[in-house]
């Protein structure tokens, strides 16, 4: 069909409307609700496929663009579009949601239709975040995402869910409101809320630094970066399996996406100035959080910390750009760093999603997530054991799996910047292997731990299908990442070019923009 | 003063409300007891007719302001929109209240009459074009509200609340009147345009004028319930019967906005540098104390009281911006807030029943299981109050923040969002009670058709106005084109 067809709107609104329909159908006929939910999820994935197949990978321009007035009085538009950075993330979203629906099929007994409906609504909102080209529309979806997730964790979560979900909400709310102020501030500079106009907006250094910090608060909480990561282990542990999968596989990526879409291109000079801070925080995440993961007793918590460590890699890959340019004088390696981060995000989406599904499989049978309660699971669940070992290896970055590709690219890029950065980053290969494989050893291998383990049944068809498809995806990207990288390449090359152009020079006419911000911050008297 | 028939047409909506009130008053005397339900029908019909009258008058005069009664009364796009909003909110209030008041034997003619006269007062305030008209409307509103707060004769708390409200309200009115007298002394005028002209000529040099401004502002802050003039709000909300609190927290806020907009923007624009500095202080204090103290409340009516205070702070943000965008944002906020407050109290009214007042947070526990639809509506209202998209509260906050960042008060915007994070906590706590806790009581929820329609309209309006704010916003902006 024609590219003018509003594919993006369809991918956003189909799941939202479908989710409402599922909720409206209710639990009286739960079986029908589940079928509708699965149908909607599959349909949403199907209508997102044209984004991949009709995507023109030779340009960095926005594609599938849609524009309509939304609030003309303040120049807010309903404007959508994707490039090589956002498109793969949209596909990841629609893809993973199918497995979330399938995974909840039998195990969610409390109000299953509301559960499925909430996830479908989440899906639409998340696609909206990735495709919004208007800052207010982006913020609209960004914040709206909190409501279904808040309810999912709170209603279907574990014993300490209330604490976890309120912490989750307030942390992310705290991070994002300051971003809103930055967006409004830039609106008055650019006289538009278009993100692309923001990219071209000249800004003085002080303004850039303040805007960068506002973005950092929002995105660092979402990623999450050390030291604002503490909500994640709580949220993960208490969330139902599907919630954990969505959190790890997609919501964390939204933070990473924000850095690429907002921080780097809008505030390149501030990013270059403060990249040391981000790199330091990323390396702390990789090393320190890796060590923290090592001592976890709870499987979900362990995977949660492992996610934080892996996301540290992503932010490292994004911000090492500036160090590379400084060190080598050329941007060749920089593209690889960002690409590595992107591949890592996609790959982590598959792997962490699969690992949480694995924990879910065990939890549904034994109702415990403590590592110590298991042992020798492979004796009773051989298929399951095989999958867990596979995903654990992928998590540790075994060559041949997608986990390796991203990490390798980031480490390679980091080498060009600084040997010591690379050395620290490379410790992840050891640490990730240590915490994942040690967990596998204690849970899967060894003698049968207790009677409950002895009574375990292996995967049913549904679970096997879930894990099988994710395993194929992990392998596919691991063995042949080229299509994925090719799609991203032009957009990322464009982004790297963008960040190397200082906005300070063009801000010449606005040389005092920074001083103006400072003045505005202290100004008490409103203008007439 | 020349009387012209066209004047009567200008105030057709007020006349319809007045006639409705008088009809109920008389009908209530003569109707036999079992037929008194007709009061309700008359009221609904009257309110609907008044709504239609607002539309007719608005359409026939268009966007040009129309003066009546020698300039004492003004009809303009702002008055049309605000009257429409208060009429809708009042209709909702009656729909919510019927069963609650009937069960407590308070569904009597006087209740209707008092609310209708209060509504008339609000409408007069909205259309006031001079200090005298404004004061007349204000006192009509206030006297009806004092009586309504004490409407449950046997309730000690109600009587206490009414006394507090009366004493403090009278004090506030007194301050206002004192300020008005000073302004009159300084300018020799009572109509807003004449005052504006005189002030523009005299300016800041006239110290009496500045004193007058301060007293008038105190009066406005009293009526809004802005800190430090907020003490009455939690007590009155708690002591008043829930339907009265519903009405009290919604429509009069629109009236207070109209009062502030008319006096500050129409009459004293030349002093905007002065009043906006005062409003900054009131606004920061209101947002701060309102949000922080609300956390400590276990009584949900009190909690909503403090929440009102914090929202007043946000409305002031739009006003103090001193730009037409700011006024439009404040107006949008006031209308959205009236709807939110009506929804929140409406749900409380609906889950109260014979011999049981829903007024503690715990009473909401498990509402998600007891009544999923009602729970969903309450959740939307709460998220809207917290300012989370896609609900209207977010748009309202976005607009006022935009207005103050436009004039360079970035620090104030930061303060505002910081307090809205604090505020998010207690709204989330309500949602937590609704969905995450098991029901403690298994009491029936109001199933009457009117109330359910009202709560559905009310809750869904949060979503619709949040996703499609352009129409309401353009109406608000039309009210303030310079």
PDB file of C-alpha atoms in Angstrom, chain B residues 185-397:
ATOM      1  CA  UNK B 185     -12.253  57.276  46.987  1.00  0.00           C
ATOM      2  CA  UNK B 186      -9.186  57.390  44.790  1.00  0.00           C
ATOM      3  CA  UNK B 187     -10.891  57.217  41.438  1.00  0.00           C
ATOM      4  CA  UNK B 188     -14.408  58.432  42.077  1.00  0.00           C
ATOM      5  CA  UNK B 189     -15.771  55.588  39.992  1.00  0.00           C
ATOM      6  CA  UNK B 190     -17.422  52.256  40.638  1.00  0.00           C
ATOM      7  CA  UNK B 191     -17.689  50.836  37.130  1.00  0.00           C
ATOM      8  CA  UNK B 192     -14.713  48.813  35.996  1.00  0.00           C
ATOM      9  CA  UNK B 193     -14.024  50.795  32.847  1.00  0.00           C
ATOM     10  CA  UNK B 194     -14.192  54.102  34.615  1.00  0.00           C
ATOM     11  CA  UNK B 195     -11.907  52.813  37.342  1.00  0.00           C
ATOM     12  CA  UNK B 196      -9.483  51.503  34.746  1.00  0.00           C
ATOM     13  CA  UNK B 197      -9.400  54.853  33.010  1.00  0.00           C
ATOM     14  CA  UNK B 198      -8.875  56.735  36.252  1.00  0.00           C
ATOM     15  CA  UNK B 199      -6.153  54.381  37.419  1.00  0.00           C
ATOM     16  CA  UNK B 200      -4.357  54.599  34.093  1.00  0.00           C
ATOM     17  CA  UNK B 201      -4.312  58.351  34.470  1.00  0.00           C
ATOM     18  CA  UNK B 202      -3.262  58.372  38.100  1.00  0.00           C
ATOM     19  CA  UNK B 203      -1.080  55.301  38.203  1.00  0.00           C
ATOM     20  CA  UNK B 204       0.929  54.221  41.169  1.00  0.00           C
ATOM     21  CA  UNK B 205       1.329  57.611  42.664  1.00  0.00           C
ATOM     22  CA  UNK B 206      -1.948  57.368  44.432  1.00  0.00           C
ATOM     23  CA  UNK B 207      -1.175  55.462  47.598  1.00  0.00           C
ATOM     24  CA  UNK B 208      -4.822  55.056  48.532  1.00  0.00           C
ATOM     25  CA  UNK B 209      -5.264  53.106  45.356  1.00  0.00           C
ATOM     26  CA  UNK B 210      -2.502  50.731  46.316  1.00  0.00           C
ATOM     27  CA  UNK B 211      -4.056  50.178  49.735  1.00  0.00           C
ATOM     28  CA  UNK B 212      -7.371  49.546  48.043  1.00  0.00           C
ATOM     29  CA  UNK B 213      -5.766  47.035  45.736  1.00  0.00           C
ATOM     30  CA  UNK B 214      -4.285  45.114  48.642  1.00  0.00           C
ATOM     31  CA  UNK B 215      -7.613  44.884  50.430  1.00  0.00           C
ATOM     32  CA  UNK B 216      -9.419  43.852  47.282  1.00  0.00           C
ATOM     33  CA  UNK B 217      -6.827  41.174  46.698  1.00  0.00           C
ATOM     34  CA  UNK B 218      -7.310  39.890  50.225  1.00  0.00           C
ATOM     35  CA  UNK B 219     -11.006  39.639  49.500  1.00  0.00           C
ATOM     36  CA  UNK B 220     -10.363  37.709  46.318  1.00  0.00           C
ATOM     37  CA  UNK B 221      -7.894  35.416  48.056  1.00  0.00           C
ATOM     38  CA  UNK B 222     -10.483  34.747  50.779  1.00  0.00           C
ATOM     39  CA  UNK B 223     -13.084  33.712  48.265  1.00  0.00           C
ATOM     40  CA  UNK B 224     -10.623  31.529  46.394  1.00  0.00           C
ATOM     41  CA  UNK B 225      -9.208  30.088  49.596  1.00  0.00           C
ATOM     42  CA  UNK B 226      -5.614  30.935  48.797  1.00  0.00           C
ATOM     43  CA  UNK B 227      -3.006  30.633  51.527  1.00  0.00           C
ATOM     44  CA  UNK B 228      -2.854  32.426  53.985  1.00  0.00           C
ATOM     45  CA  UNK B 229      -6.615  32.981  53.725  1.00  0.00           C
ATOM     46  CA  UNK B 230      -7.397  29.298  53.361  1.00  0.00           C
ATOM     47  CA  UNK B 231      -8.238  28.252  56.909  1.00  0.00           C
ATOM     48  CA  UNK B 232     -11.953  27.910  56.287  1.00  0.00           C
ATOM     49  CA  UNK B 233     -11.719  25.535  53.343  1.00  0.00           C
ATOM     50  CA  UNK B 234     -10.873  22.192  54.979  1.00  0.00           C
ATOM     51  CA  UNK B 235     -13.244  22.739  57.891  1.00  0.00           C
ATOM     52  CA  UNK B 236     -16.122  23.800  55.699  1.00  0.00           C
ATOM     53  CA  UNK B 237     -15.618  20.967  53.235  1.00  0.00           C
ATOM     54  CA  UNK B 238     -15.509  18.496  56.073  1.00  0.00           C
ATOM     55  CA  UNK B 239     -18.481  19.861  57.967  1.00  0.00           C
ATOM     56  CA  UNK B 240     -20.806  20.473  55.051  1.00  0.00           C
ATOM     57  CA  UNK B 241     -23.014  17.681  53.700  1.00  0.00           C
ATOM     58  CA  UNK B 242     -21.193  16.009  50.813  1.00  0.00           C
ATOM     59  CA  UNK B 243     -23.467  17.393  48.061  1.00  0.00           C
ATOM     60  CA  UNK B 244     -23.032  20.893  49.433  1.00  0.00           C
ATOM     61  CA  UNK B 245     -19.266  20.424  49.508  1.00  0.00           C
ATOM     62  CA  UNK B 246     -19.564  19.262  45.934  1.00  0.00           C
ATOM     63  CA  UNK B 247     -21.283  22.457  44.891  1.00  0.00           C
ATOM     64  CA  UNK B 248     -19.089  24.616  47.103  1.00  0.00           C
ATOM     65  CA  UNK B 249     -15.866  23.285  45.681  1.00  0.00           C
ATOM     66  CA  UNK B 250     -16.804  23.624  42.032  1.00  0.00           C
ATOM     67  CA  UNK B 251     -19.057  26.438  40.847  1.00  0.00           C
ATOM     68  CA  UNK B 252     -17.970  29.173  43.309  1.00  0.00           C
ATOM     69  CA  UNK B 253     -14.373  28.674  42.182  1.00  0.00           C
ATOM     70  CA  UNK B 254     -15.455  29.697  38.715  1.00  0.00           C
ATOM     71  CA  UNK B 255     -17.136  32.706  40.289  1.00  0.00           C
ATOM     72  CA  UNK B 256     -13.963  33.547  42.167  1.00  0.00           C
ATOM     73  CA  UNK B 257     -12.051  33.348  38.927  1.00  0.00           C
ATOM     74  CA  UNK B 258     -14.541  35.663  37.271  1.00  0.00           C
ATOM     75  CA  UNK B 259     -14.213  38.089  40.167  1.00  0.00           C
ATOM     76  CA  UNK B 260     -10.440  38.063  39.938  1.00  0.00           C
ATOM     77  CA  UNK B 261     -10.461  38.419  36.175  1.00  0.00           C
ATOM     78  CA  UNK B 262     -12.983  41.255  36.163  1.00  0.00           C
ATOM     79  CA  UNK B 263     -11.391  43.233  38.974  1.00  0.00           C
ATOM     80  CA  UNK B 264      -7.739  42.676  38.195  1.00  0.00           C
ATOM     81  CA  UNK B 265      -7.812  42.489  34.422  1.00  0.00           C
ATOM     82  CA  UNK B 266     -10.723  44.784  33.590  1.00  0.00           C
ATOM     83  CA  UNK B 267     -10.510  47.361  36.348  1.00  0.00           C
ATOM     84  CA  UNK B 268      -6.907  47.418  37.509  1.00  0.00           C
ATOM     85  CA  UNK B 269      -4.726  46.411  34.548  1.00  0.00           C
ATOM     86  CA  UNK B 270      -2.550  49.442  35.146  1.00  0.00           C
ATOM     87  CA  UNK B 271      -1.513  48.023  38.500  1.00  0.00           C
ATOM     88  CA  UNK B 272      -0.656  44.595  37.135  1.00  0.00           C
ATOM     89  CA  UNK B 273       2.980  44.890  38.164  1.00  0.00           C
ATOM     90  CA  UNK B 274       1.787  45.255  41.757  1.00  0.00           C
ATOM     91  CA  UNK B 275      -0.893  42.623  41.914  1.00  0.00           C
ATOM     92  CA  UNK B 276       1.076  40.031  40.059  1.00  0.00           C
ATOM     93  CA  UNK B 277       3.850  40.208  42.641  1.00  0.00           C
ATOM     94  CA  UNK B 278       1.322  39.639  45.391  1.00  0.00           C
ATOM     95  CA  UNK B 279      -0.194  36.789  43.415  1.00  0.00           C
ATOM     96  CA  UNK B 280       3.239  35.148  43.082  1.00  0.00           C
ATOM     97  CA  UNK B 281       3.493  34.950  46.853  1.00  0.00           C
ATOM     98  CA  UNK B 282      -0.079  33.723  47.280  1.00  0.00           C
ATOM     99  CA  UNK B 283       0.412  31.188  44.532  1.00  0.00           C
ATOM    100  CA  UNK B 284       3.649  29.688  45.843  1.00  0.00           C
ATOM    101  CA  UNK B 285       2.230  29.483  49.362  1.00  0.00           C
ATOM    102  CA  UNK B 286      -0.992  27.895  48.130  1.00  0.00           C
ATOM    103  CA  UNK B 287       0.722  25.285  46.011  1.00  0.00           C
ATOM    104  CA  UNK B 288       3.175  24.504  48.770  1.00  0.00           C
ATOM    105  CA  UNK B 289       0.919  24.343  51.803  1.00  0.00           C
ATOM    106  CA  UNK B 290      -1.997  22.876  49.876  1.00  0.00           C
ATOM    107  CA  UNK B 291      -0.030  19.984  48.480  1.00  0.00           C
ATOM    108  CA  UNK B 292       2.083  19.231  51.513  1.00  0.00           C
ATOM    109  CA  UNK B 293      -0.689  19.361  54.086  1.00  0.00           C
ATOM    110  CA  UNK B 294      -3.010  17.295  51.904  1.00  0.00           C
ATOM    111  CA  UNK B 295      -0.655  14.360  52.343  1.00  0.00           C
ATOM    112  CA  UNK B 296      -1.337  14.289  56.062  1.00  0.00           C
ATOM    113  CA  UNK B 297      -5.123  14.079  55.687  1.00  0.00           C
ATOM    114  CA  UNK B 298      -6.996  10.873  56.272  1.00  0.00           C
ATOM    115  CA  UNK B 299     -10.356  12.500  55.698  1.00  0.00           C
ATOM    116  CA  UNK B 300     -10.857  12.683  51.992  1.00  0.00           C
ATOM    117  CA  UNK B 301     -13.058  15.773  52.145  1.00  0.00           C
ATOM    118  CA  UNK B 302     -10.298  17.616  53.952  1.00  0.00           C
ATOM    119  CA  UNK B 303      -7.783  16.219  51.513  1.00  0.00           C
ATOM    120  CA  UNK B 304      -9.806  17.563  48.619  1.00  0.00           C
ATOM    121  CA  UNK B 305     -10.001  20.862  50.481  1.00  0.00           C
ATOM    122  CA  UNK B 306      -6.236  21.168  50.571  1.00  0.00           C
ATOM    123  CA  UNK B 307      -6.134  19.991  46.999  1.00  0.00           C
ATOM    124  CA  UNK B 308      -8.427  22.895  46.094  1.00  0.00           C
ATOM    125  CA  UNK B 309      -5.986  25.248  47.750  1.00  0.00           C
ATOM    126  CA  UNK B 310      -3.141  23.915  45.665  1.00  0.00           C
ATOM    127  CA  UNK B 311      -5.141  24.210  42.462  1.00  0.00           C
ATOM    128  CA  UNK B 312      -5.966  27.806  43.343  1.00  0.00           C
ATOM    129  CA  UNK B 313      -2.224  28.380  43.353  1.00  0.00           C
ATOM    130  CA  UNK B 314      -2.086  27.116  39.787  1.00  0.00           C
ATOM    131  CA  UNK B 315      -4.998  29.318  38.701  1.00  0.00           C
ATOM    132  CA  UNK B 316      -3.137  32.304  40.146  1.00  0.00           C
ATOM    133  CA  UNK B 317      -0.106  31.356  38.070  1.00  0.00           C
ATOM    134  CA  UNK B 318      -2.090  31.979  34.926  1.00  0.00           C
ATOM    135  CA  UNK B 319      -3.513  35.254  36.238  1.00  0.00           C
ATOM    136  CA  UNK B 320      -0.219  36.646  37.362  1.00  0.00           C
ATOM    137  CA  UNK B 321       1.308  36.106  33.949  1.00  0.00           C
ATOM    138  CA  UNK B 322      -0.542  39.244  32.973  1.00  0.00           C
ATOM    139  CA  UNK B 323      -0.888  38.190  29.350  1.00  0.00           C
ATOM    140  CA  UNK B 324      -3.985  37.221  27.440  1.00  0.00           C
ATOM    141  CA  UNK B 325      -2.553  33.698  27.092  1.00  0.00           C
ATOM    142  CA  UNK B 326      -2.156  33.592  30.839  1.00  0.00           C
ATOM    143  CA  UNK B 327      -5.724  34.703  31.525  1.00  0.00           C
ATOM    144  CA  UNK B 328      -7.021  32.177  29.014  1.00  0.00           C
ATOM    145  CA  UNK B 329      -4.918  29.472  30.677  1.00  0.00           C
ATOM    146  CA  UNK B 330      -6.250  30.411  34.104  1.00  0.00           C
ATOM    147  CA  UNK B 331      -9.792  30.323  32.770  1.00  0.00           C
ATOM    148  CA  UNK B 332      -9.216  26.919  31.214  1.00  0.00           C
ATOM    149  CA  UNK B 333      -7.813  25.769  34.531  1.00  0.00           C
ATOM    150  CA  UNK B 334     -10.767  27.134  36.500  1.00  0.00           C
ATOM    151  CA  UNK B 335     -13.312  25.410  34.273  1.00  0.00           C
ATOM    152  CA  UNK B 336     -11.353  22.154  34.269  1.00  0.00           C
ATOM    153  CA  UNK B 337     -10.973  22.348  38.030  1.00  0.00           C
ATOM    154  CA  UNK B 338     -14.689  22.858  38.548  1.00  0.00           C
ATOM    155  CA  UNK B 339     -15.338  19.675  36.604  1.00  0.00           C
ATOM    156  CA  UNK B 340     -12.661  17.738  38.474  1.00  0.00           C
ATOM    157  CA  UNK B 341     -13.914  18.845  41.880  1.00  0.00           C
ATOM    158  CA  UNK B 342     -17.491  18.007  40.938  1.00  0.00           C
ATOM    159  CA  UNK B 343     -16.385  14.546  39.860  1.00  0.00           C
ATOM    160  CA  UNK B 344     -14.353  13.830  42.978  1.00  0.00           C
ATOM    161  CA  UNK B 345     -17.093  14.900  45.384  1.00  0.00           C
ATOM    162  CA  UNK B 346     -19.724  13.342  43.160  1.00  0.00           C
ATOM    163  CA  UNK B 347     -18.164   9.927  43.617  1.00  0.00           C
ATOM    164  CA  UNK B 348     -18.059  10.475  47.374  1.00  0.00           C
ATOM    165  CA  UNK B 349     -21.735  11.344  47.341  1.00  0.00           C
ATOM    166  CA  UNK B 350     -22.487   8.238  45.340  1.00  0.00           C
ATOM    167  CA  UNK B 351     -20.705   5.831  47.654  1.00  0.00           C
ATOM    168  CA  UNK B 352     -22.275   7.315  50.761  1.00  0.00           C
ATOM    169  CA  UNK B 353     -25.543   5.760  51.736  1.00  0.00           C
ATOM    170  CA  UNK B 354     -28.136   5.755  54.473  1.00  0.00           C
ATOM    171  CA  UNK B 355     -26.386   6.107  57.787  1.00  0.00           C
ATOM    172  CA  UNK B 356     -22.944   6.092  56.262  1.00  0.00           C
ATOM    173  CA  UNK B 357     -20.856   9.017  55.138  1.00  0.00           C
ATOM    174  CA  UNK B 358     -17.993   8.220  52.840  1.00  0.00           C
ATOM    175  CA  UNK B 359     -15.428  10.645  54.069  1.00  0.00           C
ATOM    176  CA  UNK B 360     -12.331   8.711  54.990  1.00  0.00           C
ATOM    177  CA  UNK B 361      -9.814   7.519  52.476  1.00  0.00           C
ATOM    178  CA  UNK B 362     -10.407   3.983  53.698  1.00  0.00           C
ATOM    179  CA  UNK B 363     -14.000   4.182  52.532  1.00  0.00           C
ATOM    180  CA  UNK B 364     -12.758   4.061  48.966  1.00  0.00           C
ATOM    181  CA  UNK B 365     -10.969   0.779  49.483  1.00  0.00           C
ATOM    182  CA  UNK B 366     -11.757  -1.829  46.906  1.00  0.00           C
ATOM    183  CA  UNK B 367     -14.029   0.423  44.890  1.00  0.00           C
ATOM    184  CA  UNK B 368     -12.498  -1.156  41.811  1.00  0.00           C
ATOM    185  CA  UNK B 369     -14.198  -4.404  42.765  1.00  0.00           C
ATOM    186  CA  UNK B 370     -17.387  -2.940  44.126  1.00  0.00           C
ATOM    187  CA  UNK B 371     -18.097  -0.827  41.082  1.00  0.00           C
ATOM    188  CA  UNK B 372     -15.569  -0.867  38.250  1.00  0.00           C
ATOM    189  CA  UNK B 373     -17.129   1.936  36.238  1.00  0.00           C
ATOM    190  CA  UNK B 374     -17.349   4.351  39.144  1.00  0.00           C
ATOM    191  CA  UNK B 375     -13.798   3.417  40.084  1.00  0.00           C
ATOM    192  CA  UNK B 376     -12.584   4.148  36.584  1.00  0.00           C
ATOM    193  CA  UNK B 377     -14.237   7.571  36.635  1.00  0.00           C
ATOM    194  CA  UNK B 378     -12.739   8.436  40.039  1.00  0.00           C
ATOM    195  CA  UNK B 379      -9.346   7.280  38.811  1.00  0.00           C
ATOM    196  CA  UNK B 380      -9.565   9.573  35.829  1.00  0.00           C
ATOM    197  CA  UNK B 381     -10.477  12.480  38.064  1.00  0.00           C
ATOM    198  CA  UNK B 382      -7.553  11.744  40.370  1.00  0.00           C
ATOM    199  CA  UNK B 383      -5.007  11.407  37.568  1.00  0.00           C
ATOM    200  CA  UNK B 384      -6.426  14.565  36.077  1.00  0.00           C
ATOM    201  CA  UNK B 385      -5.929  16.431  39.342  1.00  0.00           C
ATOM    202  CA  UNK B 386      -2.381  15.097  39.483  1.00  0.00           C
ATOM    203  CA  UNK B 387      -1.849  16.484  35.999  1.00  0.00           C
ATOM    204  CA  UNK B 388      -1.098  13.295  34.128  1.00  0.00           C
ATOM    205  CA  UNK B 389      -1.918  13.118  30.433  1.00  0.00           C
ATOM    206  CA  UNK B 390      -4.130  12.258  28.614  1.00  0.00           C
ATOM    207  CA  UNK B 391      -6.439  13.971  31.088  1.00  0.00           C
ATOM    208  CA  UNK B 392      -7.530  17.568  31.167  1.00  0.00           C
ATOM    209  CA  UNK B 393      -5.567  18.430  34.304  1.00  0.00           C
ATOM    210  CA  UNK B 394      -2.389  18.018  32.334  1.00  0.00           C
ATOM    211  CA  UNK B 395      -3.477  20.412  29.630  1.00  0.00           C
ATOM    212  CA  UNK B 396      -4.504  22.965  32.227  1.00  0.00           C
ATOM    213  CA  UNK B 397      -1.119  22.745  33.923  1.00  0.00           C
TER     214      UNK B 397
END
